[in-house]
CSV table of C-alpha atoms in Angstrom, one decimal:
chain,number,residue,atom,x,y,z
A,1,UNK,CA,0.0,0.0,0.0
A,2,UNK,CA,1.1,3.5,-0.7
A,3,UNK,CA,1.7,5.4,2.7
A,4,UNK,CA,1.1,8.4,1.2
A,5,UNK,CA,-3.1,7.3,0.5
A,6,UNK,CA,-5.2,9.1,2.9
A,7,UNK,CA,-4.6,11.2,5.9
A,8,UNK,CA,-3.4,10.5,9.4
A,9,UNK,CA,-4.9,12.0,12.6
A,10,UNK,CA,-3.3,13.2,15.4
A,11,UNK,CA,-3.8,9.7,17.2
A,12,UNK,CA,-1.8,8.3,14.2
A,13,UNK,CA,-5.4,6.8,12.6
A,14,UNK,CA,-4.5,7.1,8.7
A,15,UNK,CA,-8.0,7.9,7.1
A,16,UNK,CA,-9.2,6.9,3.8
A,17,UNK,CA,-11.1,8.8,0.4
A,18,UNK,CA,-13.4,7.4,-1.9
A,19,UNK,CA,-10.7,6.5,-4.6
A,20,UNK,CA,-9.0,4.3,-1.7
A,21,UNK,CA,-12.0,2.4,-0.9
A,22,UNK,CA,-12.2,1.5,-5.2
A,23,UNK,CA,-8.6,0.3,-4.7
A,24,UNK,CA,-9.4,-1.6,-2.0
A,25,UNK,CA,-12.9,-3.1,-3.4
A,26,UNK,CA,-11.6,-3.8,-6.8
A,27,UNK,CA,-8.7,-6.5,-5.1
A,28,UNK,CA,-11.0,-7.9,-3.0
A,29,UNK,CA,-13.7,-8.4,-6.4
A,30,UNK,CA,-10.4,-9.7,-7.8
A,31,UNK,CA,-10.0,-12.3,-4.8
A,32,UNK,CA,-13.6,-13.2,-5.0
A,33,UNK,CA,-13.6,-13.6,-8.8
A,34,UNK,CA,-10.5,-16.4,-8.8
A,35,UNK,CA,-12.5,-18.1,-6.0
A,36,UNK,CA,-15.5,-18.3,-8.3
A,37,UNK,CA,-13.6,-20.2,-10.4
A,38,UNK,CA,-12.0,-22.6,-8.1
A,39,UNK,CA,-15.7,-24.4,-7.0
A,40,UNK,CA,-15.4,-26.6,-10.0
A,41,UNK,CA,-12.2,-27.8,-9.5
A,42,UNK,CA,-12.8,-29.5,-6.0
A,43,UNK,CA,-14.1,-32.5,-6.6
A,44,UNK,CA,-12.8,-36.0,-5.0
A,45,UNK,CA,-9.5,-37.3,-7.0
A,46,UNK,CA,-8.6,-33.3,-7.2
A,47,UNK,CA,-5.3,-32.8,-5.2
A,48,UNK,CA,-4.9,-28.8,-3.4
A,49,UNK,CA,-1.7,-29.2,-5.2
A,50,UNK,CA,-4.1,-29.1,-8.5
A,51,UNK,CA,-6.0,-26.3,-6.8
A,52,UNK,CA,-3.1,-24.0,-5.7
A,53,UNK,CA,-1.5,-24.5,-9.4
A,54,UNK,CA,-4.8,-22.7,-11.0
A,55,UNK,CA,-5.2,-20.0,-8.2
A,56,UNK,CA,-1.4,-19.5,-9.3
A,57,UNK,CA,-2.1,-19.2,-13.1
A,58,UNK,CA,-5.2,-17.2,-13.1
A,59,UNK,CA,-3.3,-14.6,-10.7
A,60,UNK,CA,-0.7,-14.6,-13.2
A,61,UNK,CA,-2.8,-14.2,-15.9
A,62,UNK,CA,-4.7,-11.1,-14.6
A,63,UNK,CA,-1.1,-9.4,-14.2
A,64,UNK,CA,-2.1,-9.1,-10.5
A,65,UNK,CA,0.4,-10.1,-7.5
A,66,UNK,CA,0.1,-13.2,-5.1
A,67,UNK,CA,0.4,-11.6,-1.4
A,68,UNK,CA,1.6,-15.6,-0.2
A,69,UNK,CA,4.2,-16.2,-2.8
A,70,UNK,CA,7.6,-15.3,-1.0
A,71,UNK,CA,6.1,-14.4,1.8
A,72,UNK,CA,8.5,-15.5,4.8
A,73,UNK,CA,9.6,-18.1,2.2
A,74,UNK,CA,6.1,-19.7,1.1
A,75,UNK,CA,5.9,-20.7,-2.2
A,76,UNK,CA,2.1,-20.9,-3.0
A,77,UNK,CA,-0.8,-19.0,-4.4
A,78,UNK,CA,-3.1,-20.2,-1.7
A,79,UNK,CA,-3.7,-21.9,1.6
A,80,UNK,CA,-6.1,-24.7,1.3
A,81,UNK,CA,-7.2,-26.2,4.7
A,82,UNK,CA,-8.7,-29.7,5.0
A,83,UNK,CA,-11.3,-31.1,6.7
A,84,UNK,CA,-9.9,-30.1,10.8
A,85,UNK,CA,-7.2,-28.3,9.9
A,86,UNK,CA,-8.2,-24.3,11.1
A,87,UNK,CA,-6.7,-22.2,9.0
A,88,UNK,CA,-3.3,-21.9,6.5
A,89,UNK,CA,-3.2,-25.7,5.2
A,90,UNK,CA,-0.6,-26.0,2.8
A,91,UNK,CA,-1.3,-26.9,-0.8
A,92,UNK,CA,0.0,-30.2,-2.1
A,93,UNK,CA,0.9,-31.6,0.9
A,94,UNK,CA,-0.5,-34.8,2.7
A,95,UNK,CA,-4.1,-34.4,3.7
A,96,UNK,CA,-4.0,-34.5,7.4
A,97,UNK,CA,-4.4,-37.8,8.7
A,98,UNK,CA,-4.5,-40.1,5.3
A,99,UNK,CA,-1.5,-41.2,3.1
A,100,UNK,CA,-2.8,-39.6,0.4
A,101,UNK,CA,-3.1,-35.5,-0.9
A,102,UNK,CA,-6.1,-37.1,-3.2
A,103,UNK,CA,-9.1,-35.4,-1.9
A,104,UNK,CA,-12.1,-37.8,-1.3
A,105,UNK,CA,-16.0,-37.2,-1.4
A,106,UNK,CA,-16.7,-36.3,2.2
A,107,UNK,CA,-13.9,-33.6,2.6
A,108,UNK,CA,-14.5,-30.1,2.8
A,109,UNK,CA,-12.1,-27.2,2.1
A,110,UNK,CA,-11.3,-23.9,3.0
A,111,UNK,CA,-9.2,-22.0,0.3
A,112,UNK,CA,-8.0,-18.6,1.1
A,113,UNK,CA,-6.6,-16.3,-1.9
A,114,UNK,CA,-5.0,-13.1,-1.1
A,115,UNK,CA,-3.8,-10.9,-3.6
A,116,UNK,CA,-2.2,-7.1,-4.2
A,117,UNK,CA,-3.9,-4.8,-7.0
A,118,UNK,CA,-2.1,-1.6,-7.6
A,119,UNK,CA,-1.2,-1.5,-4.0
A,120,UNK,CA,-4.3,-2.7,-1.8
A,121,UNK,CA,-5.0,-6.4,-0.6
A,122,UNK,CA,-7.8,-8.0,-1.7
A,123,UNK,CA,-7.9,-11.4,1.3
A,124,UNK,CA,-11.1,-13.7,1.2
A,125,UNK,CA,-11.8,-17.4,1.4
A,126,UNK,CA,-14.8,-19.7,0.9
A,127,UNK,CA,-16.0,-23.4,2.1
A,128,UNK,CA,-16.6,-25.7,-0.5
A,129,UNK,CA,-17.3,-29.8,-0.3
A,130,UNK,CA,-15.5,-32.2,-2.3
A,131,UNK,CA,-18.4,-34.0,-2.4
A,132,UNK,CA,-21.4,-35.0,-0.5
A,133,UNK,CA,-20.5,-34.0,2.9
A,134,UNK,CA,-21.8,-35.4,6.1
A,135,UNK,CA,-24.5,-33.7,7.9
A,136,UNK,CA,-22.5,-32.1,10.5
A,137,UNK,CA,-20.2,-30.7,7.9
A,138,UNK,CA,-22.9,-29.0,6.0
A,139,UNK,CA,-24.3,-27.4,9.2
A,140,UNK,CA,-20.8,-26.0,10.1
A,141,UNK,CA,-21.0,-23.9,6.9
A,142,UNK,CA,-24.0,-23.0,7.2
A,143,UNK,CA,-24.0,-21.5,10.7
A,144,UNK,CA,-20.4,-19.7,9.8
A,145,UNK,CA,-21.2,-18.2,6.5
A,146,UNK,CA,-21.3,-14.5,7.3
A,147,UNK,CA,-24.6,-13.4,5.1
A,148,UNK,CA,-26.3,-16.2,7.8
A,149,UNK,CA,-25.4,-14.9,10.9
């Protein structure tokens, strides 16, 4: 972000315009958009590995900027959590608990995608199933999506 956007108060509380807030909507649409895309790819037999590859190529092809990539030495586009795993799974590696990175019918995901357009952060995820997921899965996403609370 450029420091020099917006104004600071006297208790050091920088303050925003209208042409910020654009800035700052437009990489979070950006975000949102790749995300969009992603619901068809998790499906069981689909690897996060798979996943974190098109997240890569899609910000690459809208000439935006991966906030994960190099950050403190992390090399994905993404971070996909599994199942129990809270929050900043890493793509491609072992599915916690299972032999296998090969995502199977009951598994849900969280994928967070956080990118930088012309300065401003655009950071969202989204829940999505793999397959049919049990009962107590779909009622965990139901009660946490934010539009339902």
């Amino acid at each position: 972000m450029d420091e020099t956007r917006g104004r600071i108060t006297k208790d050091g509380i920088r303050i925003y315009e209208d042409a910020d807030f654009a800035g700052m909507r437009q990489a979070g649409r950006v975000a949102a958009e790749i995300l969009d895309m992603v619901s068809p790819l998790v499906r069981p037999g689909a690897t996060t590995g798979e996943i974190d590859d098109f997240i890569r190529a899609e910000v690459d092809r809208r000439g935006v900027t991966s906030a994960t990539i190099g950050y403190r030495g992390y090399q994905h586009a993404s971070c996909i959590s599994v199942n129990h795993v809270v929050c900043h799974g890493i793509p491609g590696s072992k599915v916690p608990g299972r032999s296998s990175d090969v995502l199977q019918v009951t598994d849900i995901l969280n994928v967070d995608v956080t990118v930088i357009v012309d300065g401003w952060h655009g950071d969202t995820s989204r829940m999505y199933f793999a397959g049919e997921p049990s009962i107590k899965a779909k009622r965990l996403t139901q009660v946490t999506r934010s539009e339902e609370r």
